[in-house]
Short mmCIF file of C-alpha atoms in Angstrom, two decimals:
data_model
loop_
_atom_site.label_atom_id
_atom_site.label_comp_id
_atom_site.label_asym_id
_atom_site.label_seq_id
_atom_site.Cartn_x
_atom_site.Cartn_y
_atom_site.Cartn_z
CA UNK A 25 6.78 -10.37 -31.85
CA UNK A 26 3.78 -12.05 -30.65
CA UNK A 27 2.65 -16.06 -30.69
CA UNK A 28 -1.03 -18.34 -30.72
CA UNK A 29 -1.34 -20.64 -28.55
CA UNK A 30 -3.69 -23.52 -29.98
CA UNK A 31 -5.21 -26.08 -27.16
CA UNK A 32 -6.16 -29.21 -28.09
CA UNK A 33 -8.94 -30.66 -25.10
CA UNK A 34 -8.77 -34.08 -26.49
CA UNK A 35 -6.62 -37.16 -24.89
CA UNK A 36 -6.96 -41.20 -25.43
CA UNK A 37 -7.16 -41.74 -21.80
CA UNK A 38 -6.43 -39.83 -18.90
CA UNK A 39 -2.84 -39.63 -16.99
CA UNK A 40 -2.54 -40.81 -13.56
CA UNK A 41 -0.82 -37.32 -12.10
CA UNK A 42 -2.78 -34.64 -14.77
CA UNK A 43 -5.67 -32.41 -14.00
CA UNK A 44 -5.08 -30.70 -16.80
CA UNK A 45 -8.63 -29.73 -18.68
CA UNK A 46 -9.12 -32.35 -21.66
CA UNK A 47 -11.66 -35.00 -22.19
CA UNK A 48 -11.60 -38.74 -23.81
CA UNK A 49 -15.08 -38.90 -24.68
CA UNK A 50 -14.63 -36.32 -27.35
CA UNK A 51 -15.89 -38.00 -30.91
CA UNK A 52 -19.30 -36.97 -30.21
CA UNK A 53 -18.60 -33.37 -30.73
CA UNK A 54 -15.31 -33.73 -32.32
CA UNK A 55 -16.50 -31.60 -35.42
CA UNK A 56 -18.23 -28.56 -33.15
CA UNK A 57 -15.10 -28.63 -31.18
CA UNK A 58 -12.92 -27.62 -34.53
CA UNK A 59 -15.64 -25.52 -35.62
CA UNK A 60 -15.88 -23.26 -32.61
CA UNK A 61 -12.28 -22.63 -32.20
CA UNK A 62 -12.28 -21.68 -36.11
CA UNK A 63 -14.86 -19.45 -35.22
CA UNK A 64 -12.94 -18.07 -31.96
CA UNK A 65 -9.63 -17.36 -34.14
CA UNK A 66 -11.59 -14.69 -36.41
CA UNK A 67 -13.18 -13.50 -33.13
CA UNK A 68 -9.70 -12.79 -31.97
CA UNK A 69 -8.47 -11.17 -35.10
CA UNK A 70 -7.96 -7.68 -33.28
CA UNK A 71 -6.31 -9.25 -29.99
CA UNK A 72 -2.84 -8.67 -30.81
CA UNK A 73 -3.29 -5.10 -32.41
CA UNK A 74 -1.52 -6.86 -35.67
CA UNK A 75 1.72 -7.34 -34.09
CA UNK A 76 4.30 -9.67 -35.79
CA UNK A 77 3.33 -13.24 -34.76
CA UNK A 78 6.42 -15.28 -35.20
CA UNK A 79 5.08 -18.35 -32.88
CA UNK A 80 2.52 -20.90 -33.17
CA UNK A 81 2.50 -23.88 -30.80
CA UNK A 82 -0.61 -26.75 -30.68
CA UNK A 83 -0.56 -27.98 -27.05
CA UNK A 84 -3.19 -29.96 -25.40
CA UNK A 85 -4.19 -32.38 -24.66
CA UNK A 86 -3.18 -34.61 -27.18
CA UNK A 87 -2.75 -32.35 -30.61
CA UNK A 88 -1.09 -35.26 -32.32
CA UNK A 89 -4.69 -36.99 -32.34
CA UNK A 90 -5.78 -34.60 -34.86
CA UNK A 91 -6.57 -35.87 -38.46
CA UNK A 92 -4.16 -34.11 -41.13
CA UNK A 93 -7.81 -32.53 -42.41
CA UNK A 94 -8.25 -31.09 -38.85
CA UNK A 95 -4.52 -29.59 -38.11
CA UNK A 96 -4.95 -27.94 -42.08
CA UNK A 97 -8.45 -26.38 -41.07
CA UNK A 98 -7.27 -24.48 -38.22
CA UNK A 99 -3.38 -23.55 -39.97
CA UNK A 100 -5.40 -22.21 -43.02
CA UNK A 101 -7.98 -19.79 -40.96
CA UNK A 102 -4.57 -18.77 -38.56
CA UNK A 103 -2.95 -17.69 -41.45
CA UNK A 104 -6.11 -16.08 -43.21
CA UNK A 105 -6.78 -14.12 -40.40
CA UNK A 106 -3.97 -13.38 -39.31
CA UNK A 107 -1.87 -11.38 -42.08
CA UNK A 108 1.03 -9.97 -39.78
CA UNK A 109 2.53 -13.35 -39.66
CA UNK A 110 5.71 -15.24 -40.15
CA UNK A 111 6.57 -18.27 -38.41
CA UNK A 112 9.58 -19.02 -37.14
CA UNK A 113 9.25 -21.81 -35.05
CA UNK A 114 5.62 -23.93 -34.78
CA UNK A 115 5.75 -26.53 -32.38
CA UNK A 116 3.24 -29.61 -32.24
CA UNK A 117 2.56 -31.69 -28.86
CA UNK A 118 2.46 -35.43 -29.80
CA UNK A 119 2.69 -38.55 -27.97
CA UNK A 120 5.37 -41.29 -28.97
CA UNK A 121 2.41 -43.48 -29.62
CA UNK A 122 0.80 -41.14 -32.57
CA UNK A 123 4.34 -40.49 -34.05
CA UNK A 124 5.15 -42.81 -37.33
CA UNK A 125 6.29 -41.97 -41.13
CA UNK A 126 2.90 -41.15 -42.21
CA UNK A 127 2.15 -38.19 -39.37
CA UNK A 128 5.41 -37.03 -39.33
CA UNK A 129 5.44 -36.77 -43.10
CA UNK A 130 1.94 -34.84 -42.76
CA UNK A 131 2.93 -32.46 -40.27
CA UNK A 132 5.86 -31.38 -41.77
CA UNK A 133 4.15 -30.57 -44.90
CA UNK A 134 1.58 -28.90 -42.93
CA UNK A 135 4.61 -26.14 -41.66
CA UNK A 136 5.28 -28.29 -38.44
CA UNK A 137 9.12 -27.67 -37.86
CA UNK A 138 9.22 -28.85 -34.06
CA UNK A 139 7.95 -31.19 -31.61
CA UNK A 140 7.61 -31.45 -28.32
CA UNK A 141 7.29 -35.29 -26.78
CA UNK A 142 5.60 -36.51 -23.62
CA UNK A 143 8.27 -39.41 -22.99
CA UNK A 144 7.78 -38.87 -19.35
CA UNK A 145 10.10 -41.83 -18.34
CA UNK A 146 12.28 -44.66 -20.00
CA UNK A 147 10.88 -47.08 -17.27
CA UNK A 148 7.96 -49.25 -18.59
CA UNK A 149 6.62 -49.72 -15.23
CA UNK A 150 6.40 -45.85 -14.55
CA UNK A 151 4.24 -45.67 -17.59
CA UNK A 152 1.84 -48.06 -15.79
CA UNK A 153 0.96 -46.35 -13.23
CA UNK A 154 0.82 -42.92 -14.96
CA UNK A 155 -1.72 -45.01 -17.28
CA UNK A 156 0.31 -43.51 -20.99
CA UNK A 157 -0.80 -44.97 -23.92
CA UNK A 158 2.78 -45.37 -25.16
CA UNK A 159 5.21 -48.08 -24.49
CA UNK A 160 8.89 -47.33 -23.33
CA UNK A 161 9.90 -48.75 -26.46
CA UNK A 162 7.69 -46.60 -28.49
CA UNK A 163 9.15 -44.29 -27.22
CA UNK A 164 13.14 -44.30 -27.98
CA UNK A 165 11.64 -45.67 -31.62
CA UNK A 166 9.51 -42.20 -31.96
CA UNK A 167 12.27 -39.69 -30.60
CA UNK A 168 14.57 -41.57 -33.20
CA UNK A 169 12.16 -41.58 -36.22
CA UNK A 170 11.20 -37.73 -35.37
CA UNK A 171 15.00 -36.78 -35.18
CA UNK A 172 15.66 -38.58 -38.40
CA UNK A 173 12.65 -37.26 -40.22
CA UNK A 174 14.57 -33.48 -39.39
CA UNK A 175 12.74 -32.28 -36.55
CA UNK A 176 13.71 -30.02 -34.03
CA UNK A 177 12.98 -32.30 -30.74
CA UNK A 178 11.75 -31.42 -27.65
CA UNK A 179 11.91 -34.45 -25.02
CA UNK A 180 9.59 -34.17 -21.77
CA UNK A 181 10.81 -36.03 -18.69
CA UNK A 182 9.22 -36.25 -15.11
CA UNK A 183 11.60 -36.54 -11.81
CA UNK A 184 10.74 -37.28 -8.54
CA UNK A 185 8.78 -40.54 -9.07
CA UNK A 186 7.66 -42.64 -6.34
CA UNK A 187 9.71 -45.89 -5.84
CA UNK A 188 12.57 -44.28 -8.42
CA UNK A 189 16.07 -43.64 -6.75
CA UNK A 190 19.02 -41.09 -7.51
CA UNK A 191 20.40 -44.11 -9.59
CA UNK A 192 17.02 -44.65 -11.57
CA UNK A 193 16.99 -40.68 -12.50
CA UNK A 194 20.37 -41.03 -14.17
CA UNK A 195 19.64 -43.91 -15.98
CA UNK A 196 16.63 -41.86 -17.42
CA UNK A 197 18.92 -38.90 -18.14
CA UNK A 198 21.47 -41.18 -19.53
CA UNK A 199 19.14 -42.95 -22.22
CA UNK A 200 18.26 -39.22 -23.35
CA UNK A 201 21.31 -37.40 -23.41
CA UNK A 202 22.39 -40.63 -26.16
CA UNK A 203 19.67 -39.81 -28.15
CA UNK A 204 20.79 -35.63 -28.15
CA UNK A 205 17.55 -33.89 -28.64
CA UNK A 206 18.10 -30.31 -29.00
CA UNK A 207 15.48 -29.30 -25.69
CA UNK A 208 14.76 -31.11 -22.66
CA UNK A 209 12.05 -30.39 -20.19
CA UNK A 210 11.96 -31.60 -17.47
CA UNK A 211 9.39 -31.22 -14.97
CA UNK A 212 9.14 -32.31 -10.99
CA UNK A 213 5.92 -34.41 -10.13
CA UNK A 214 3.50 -32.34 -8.23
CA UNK A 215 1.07 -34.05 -6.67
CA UNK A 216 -2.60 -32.88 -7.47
CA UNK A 217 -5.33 -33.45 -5.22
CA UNK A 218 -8.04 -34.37 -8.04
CA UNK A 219 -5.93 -36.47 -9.83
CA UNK A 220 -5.49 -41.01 -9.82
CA UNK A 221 -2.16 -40.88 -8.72
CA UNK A 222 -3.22 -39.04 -5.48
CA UNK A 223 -5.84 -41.19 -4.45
CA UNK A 224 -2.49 -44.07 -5.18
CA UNK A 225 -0.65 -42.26 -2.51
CA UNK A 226 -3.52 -42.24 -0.12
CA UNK A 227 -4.38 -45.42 -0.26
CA UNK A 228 -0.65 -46.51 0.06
CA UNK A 229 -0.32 -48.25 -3.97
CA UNK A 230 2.66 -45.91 -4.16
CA UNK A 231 4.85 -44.60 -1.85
CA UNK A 232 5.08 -40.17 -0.87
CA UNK A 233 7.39 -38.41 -2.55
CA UNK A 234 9.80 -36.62 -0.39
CA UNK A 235 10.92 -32.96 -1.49
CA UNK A 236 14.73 -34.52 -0.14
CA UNK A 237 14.71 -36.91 -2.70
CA UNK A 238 13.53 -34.53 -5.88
CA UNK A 239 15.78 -31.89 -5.00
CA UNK A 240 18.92 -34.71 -5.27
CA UNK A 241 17.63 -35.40 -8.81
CA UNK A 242 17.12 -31.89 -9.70
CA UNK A 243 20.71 -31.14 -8.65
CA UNK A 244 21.87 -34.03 -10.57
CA UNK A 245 19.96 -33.44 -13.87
CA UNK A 246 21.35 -29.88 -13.98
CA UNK A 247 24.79 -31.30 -13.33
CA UNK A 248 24.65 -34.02 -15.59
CA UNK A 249 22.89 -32.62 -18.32
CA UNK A 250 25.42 -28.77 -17.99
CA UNK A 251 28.39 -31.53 -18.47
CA UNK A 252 27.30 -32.77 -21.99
CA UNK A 253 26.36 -28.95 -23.10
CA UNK A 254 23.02 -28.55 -22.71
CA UNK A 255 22.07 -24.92 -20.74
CA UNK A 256 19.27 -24.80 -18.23
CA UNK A 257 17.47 -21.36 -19.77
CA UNK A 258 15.05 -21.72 -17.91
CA UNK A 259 14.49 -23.53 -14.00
CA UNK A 260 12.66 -26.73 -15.71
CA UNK A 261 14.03 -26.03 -19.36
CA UNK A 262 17.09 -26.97 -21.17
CA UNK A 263 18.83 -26.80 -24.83
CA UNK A 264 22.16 -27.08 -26.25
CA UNK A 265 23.31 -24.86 -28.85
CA UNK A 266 20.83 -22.18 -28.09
CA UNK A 267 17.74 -24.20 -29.07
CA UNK A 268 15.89 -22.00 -26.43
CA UNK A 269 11.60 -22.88 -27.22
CA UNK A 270 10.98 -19.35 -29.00
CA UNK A 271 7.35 -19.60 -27.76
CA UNK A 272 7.41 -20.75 -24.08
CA UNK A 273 10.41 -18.03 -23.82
CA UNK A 274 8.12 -15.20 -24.83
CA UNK A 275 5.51 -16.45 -21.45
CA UNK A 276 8.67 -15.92 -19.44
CA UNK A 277 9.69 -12.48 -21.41
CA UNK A 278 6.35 -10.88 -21.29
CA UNK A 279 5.24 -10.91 -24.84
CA UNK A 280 2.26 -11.21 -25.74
CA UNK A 281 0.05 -13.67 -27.30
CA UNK A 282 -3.53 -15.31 -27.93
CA UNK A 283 -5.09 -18.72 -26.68
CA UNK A 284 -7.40 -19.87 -28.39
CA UNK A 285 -9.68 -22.95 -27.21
CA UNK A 286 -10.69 -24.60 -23.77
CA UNK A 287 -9.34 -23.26 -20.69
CA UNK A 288 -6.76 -21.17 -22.97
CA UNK A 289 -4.86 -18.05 -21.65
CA UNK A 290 -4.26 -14.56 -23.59
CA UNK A 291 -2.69 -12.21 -22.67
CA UNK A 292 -1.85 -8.33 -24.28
CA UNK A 293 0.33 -6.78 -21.80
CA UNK A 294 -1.88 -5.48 -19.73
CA UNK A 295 -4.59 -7.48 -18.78
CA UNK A 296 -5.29 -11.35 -18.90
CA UNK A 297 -8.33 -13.18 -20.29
CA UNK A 298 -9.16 -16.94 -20.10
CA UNK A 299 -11.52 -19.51 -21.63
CA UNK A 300 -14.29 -21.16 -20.01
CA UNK A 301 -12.77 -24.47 -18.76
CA UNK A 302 -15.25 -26.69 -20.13
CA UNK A 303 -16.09 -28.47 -23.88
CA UNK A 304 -19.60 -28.39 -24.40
CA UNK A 305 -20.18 -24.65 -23.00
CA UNK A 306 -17.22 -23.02 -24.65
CA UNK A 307 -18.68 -24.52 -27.83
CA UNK A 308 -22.28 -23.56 -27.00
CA UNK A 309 -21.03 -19.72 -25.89
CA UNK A 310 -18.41 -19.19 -29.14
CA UNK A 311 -20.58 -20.12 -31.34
CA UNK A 312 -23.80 -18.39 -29.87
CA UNK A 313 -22.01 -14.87 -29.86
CA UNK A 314 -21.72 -15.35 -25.68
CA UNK A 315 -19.16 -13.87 -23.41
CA UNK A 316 -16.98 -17.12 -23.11
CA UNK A 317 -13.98 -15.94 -21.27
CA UNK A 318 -12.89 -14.07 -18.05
CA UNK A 319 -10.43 -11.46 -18.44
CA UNK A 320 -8.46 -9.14 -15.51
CA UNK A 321 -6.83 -5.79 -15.94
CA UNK A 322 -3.56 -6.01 -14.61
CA UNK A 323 -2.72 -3.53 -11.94
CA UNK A 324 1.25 -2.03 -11.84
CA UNK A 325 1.52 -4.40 -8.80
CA UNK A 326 0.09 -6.77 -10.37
CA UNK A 327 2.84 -6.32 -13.90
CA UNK A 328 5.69 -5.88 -11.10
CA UNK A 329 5.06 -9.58 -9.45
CA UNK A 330 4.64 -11.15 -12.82
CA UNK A 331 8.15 -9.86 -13.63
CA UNK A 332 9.82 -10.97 -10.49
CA UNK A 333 7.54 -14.63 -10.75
CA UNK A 334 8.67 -15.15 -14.45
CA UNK A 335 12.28 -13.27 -14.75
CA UNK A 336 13.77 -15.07 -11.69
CA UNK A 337 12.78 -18.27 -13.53
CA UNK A 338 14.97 -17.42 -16.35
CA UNK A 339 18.91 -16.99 -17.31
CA UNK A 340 17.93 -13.67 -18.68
CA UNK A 341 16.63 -12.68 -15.02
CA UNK A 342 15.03 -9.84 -13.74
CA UNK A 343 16.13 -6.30 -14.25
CA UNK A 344 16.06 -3.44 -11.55
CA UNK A 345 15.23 -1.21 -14.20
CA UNK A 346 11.95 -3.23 -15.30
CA UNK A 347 10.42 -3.56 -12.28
CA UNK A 348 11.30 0.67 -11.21
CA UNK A 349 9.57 0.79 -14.47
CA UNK A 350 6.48 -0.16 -12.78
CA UNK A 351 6.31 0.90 -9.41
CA UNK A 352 8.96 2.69 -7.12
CA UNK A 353 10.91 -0.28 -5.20
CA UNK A 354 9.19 -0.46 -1.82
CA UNK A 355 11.50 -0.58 1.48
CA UNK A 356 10.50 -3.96 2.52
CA UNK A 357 11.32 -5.23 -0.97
CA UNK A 358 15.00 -4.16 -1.13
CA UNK A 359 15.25 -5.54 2.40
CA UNK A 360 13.68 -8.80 1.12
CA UNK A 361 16.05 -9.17 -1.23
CA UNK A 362 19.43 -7.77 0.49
CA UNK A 363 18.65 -11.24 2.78
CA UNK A 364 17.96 -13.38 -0.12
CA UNK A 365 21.56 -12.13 -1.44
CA UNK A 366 23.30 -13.17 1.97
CA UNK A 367 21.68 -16.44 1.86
CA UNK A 368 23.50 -16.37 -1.74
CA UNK A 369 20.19 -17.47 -3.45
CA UNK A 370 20.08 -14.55 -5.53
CA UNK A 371 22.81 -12.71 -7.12
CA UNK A 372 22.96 -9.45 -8.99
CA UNK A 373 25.23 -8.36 -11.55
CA UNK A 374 24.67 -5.03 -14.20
CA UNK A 375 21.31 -4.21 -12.27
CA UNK A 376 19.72 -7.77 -12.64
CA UNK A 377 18.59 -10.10 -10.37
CA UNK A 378 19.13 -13.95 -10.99
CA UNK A 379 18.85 -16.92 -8.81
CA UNK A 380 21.62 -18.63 -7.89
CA UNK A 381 21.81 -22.85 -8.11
CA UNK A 382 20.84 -23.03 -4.70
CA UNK A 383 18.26 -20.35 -5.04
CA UNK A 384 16.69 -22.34 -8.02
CA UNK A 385 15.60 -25.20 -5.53
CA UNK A 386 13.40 -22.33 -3.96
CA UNK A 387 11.97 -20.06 -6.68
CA UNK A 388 8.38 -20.18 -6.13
CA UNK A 389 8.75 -19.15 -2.44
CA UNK A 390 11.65 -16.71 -3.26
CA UNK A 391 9.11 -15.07 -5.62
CA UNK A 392 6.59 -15.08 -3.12
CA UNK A 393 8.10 -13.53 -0.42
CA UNK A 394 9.53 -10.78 -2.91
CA UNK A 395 5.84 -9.81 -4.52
CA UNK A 396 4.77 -6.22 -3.47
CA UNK A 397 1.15 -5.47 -1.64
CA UNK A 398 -0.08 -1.93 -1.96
CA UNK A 399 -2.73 -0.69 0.37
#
């Protein structure tokens, strides 16, 4: 199987704690915009080497700002270029402020069979600062109107914010495990240096964040949200029932797919390629027949880290076997991770390597420290 990835540069206003590539100044160009990435889609016809393509997922951005019109352009061209395709789940971004009967009734017509909401927080005066376009209200009233209109839900939530205690956290947690979506991410607040909500920090608006204080409501969220049946899958990803996001599951598993506008990611398997990061000249080069990505061939060191960065995140893990596929396991590796297994923050069981609870408060570095360098 194989997805598209479809990214939407185009957001009402910008949040405080994103540096994400998007721009609100887009209605100038709005029309080139669509056009180019129409263009790029039959340009990529041959990516995928017509594997099954089972995903499709619109992220952004702000996809839910498209016009009905706009979404049906670029579903029509996927599916007329693309002839090795059945979808089983396609997922739509959307802010709780674009979400009513009429859009919901469009995109499920258009094949939309799951969304994925930017709630962010149930605290009015966290949407403030993070300068969302939706109210707190707006957005219990969405996730409720989605869920009855028969959407699979996907609820976004973001811990660790500044001034919000252990007691706070729950009370998010608590307002969305009533409403039962069948995915929750949730995602800890990093703080980026080009971003409004650093310069907040530095000038002392809001308070730091202490790593302490995240890692209490990470521990909590995976405790309270494990005790009403919902599975953490994935480190910042959970479902209940098996609701696992088909898509984002296959950038953890290794499969392959394409990404088509802005700053978008493909990947084949063996090498990498991304978009230029920036509106105008990725119009101007896609539709001028220019080189308008980067791309990287992906060494067998460089496939054997990506396993160990992406498996370890997962409940499926990281198998021996996989990574022996690649290269021979170096000394230093298996002595790496014999003291990662007496610290207990990795376990192994049938030849696969998982983090334990305690090791998932340490993942990135875990992976770091286990990556291979070859002379």
């Amino acid at each position: 199987m194989a997805g598209i990835y479809i990214h939407i540069p185009f957001c009402k206003q910008k949040c405080s704690y994103c540096d994400f590539y998007f721009s609100t100044t887009y209605q100038g160009y709005r029309t080139k915009m669509i056009s180019a990435m129409l263009h790029e889609i039959k340009l990529q016809k041959a990516y995928l080497k017509n594997e099954m393509i089972e995903t499709l997922y619109f992220g952004g951005g702000t996809p839910s700002l498209l016009t009905k019109e706009e979404l049906q352009s670029i579903i029509q061209i996927v599916f007329k270029t693309f002839l090795n395709i059945s979808i089983k789940e396609f997922t739509l971004e959307a802010n709780p402020d674009d979400i009513n009967e009429v859009t919901l009734s469009n995109w499920k017509e258009l094949g939309v069979n799951r969304l994925s909401i930017g709630v962010q927080s149930f605290f009015q005066e966290d949407l403030d600062w993070m300068n969302r376009a939706h109210t707190a209200k707006e957005s219990t009233e969405a996730v409720l109107l989605a869920q009855k209109m028969g959407f699979s839900l996907s609820v976004d939530l973001i811990y660790g914010l500044p001034n919000r205690t252990l007691v706070d956290w729950k009370h998010n947690l608590d307002k969305l495990i009533a409403i039962r979506p069948e995915h929750i991410s949730a995602y800890c607040l990093t703080i980026e240096k080009r971003t409004a909500l650093n310069k907040m920090i530095q000038t002392k608006q809001l308070p730091k964040v202490e790593e302490e204080a995240q890692a209490q409501q990470f521990e909590l969220m995976v405790n309270e949200l494990s005790k009403v049946g919902y599975e953490q899958y994935e480190i910042s990803n959970f479902a209940r029932d098996a609701h696992y996001s088909i898509h984002n599951s296959s950038y953890w598993k290794g499969v392959h797919y394409i990404g088509i506008g802005p700053s978008a990611h493909s990947y084949d398997g063996k090498s990498r390629q991304w978009n230029i990061a920036n509106n105008q000249l990725y119009i101007k080069k896609v539709l001028s027949g220019e080189t308008y990505f980067e791309k990287e061939v992906l060494s067998l060191q460089d496939q054997f880290n990506e396993l160990i960065l992406t498996g370890l995140r997962t409940k499926w893990g990281v198998s021996r076997l996989q990574l022996s596929d690649k290269l021979k396991l170096p000394e230093e590796f298996k002595k790496q991770l014999e003291k990662f297994k007496e610290l207990r923050l990795i376990h192994e069981e049938n030849n696969t390597l998982y983090l334990t609870e305690k090791g998932k408060l340490q993942a990135d570095y875990i992976a770091s420290m286990l990556f291979i360098e070859l002379d």
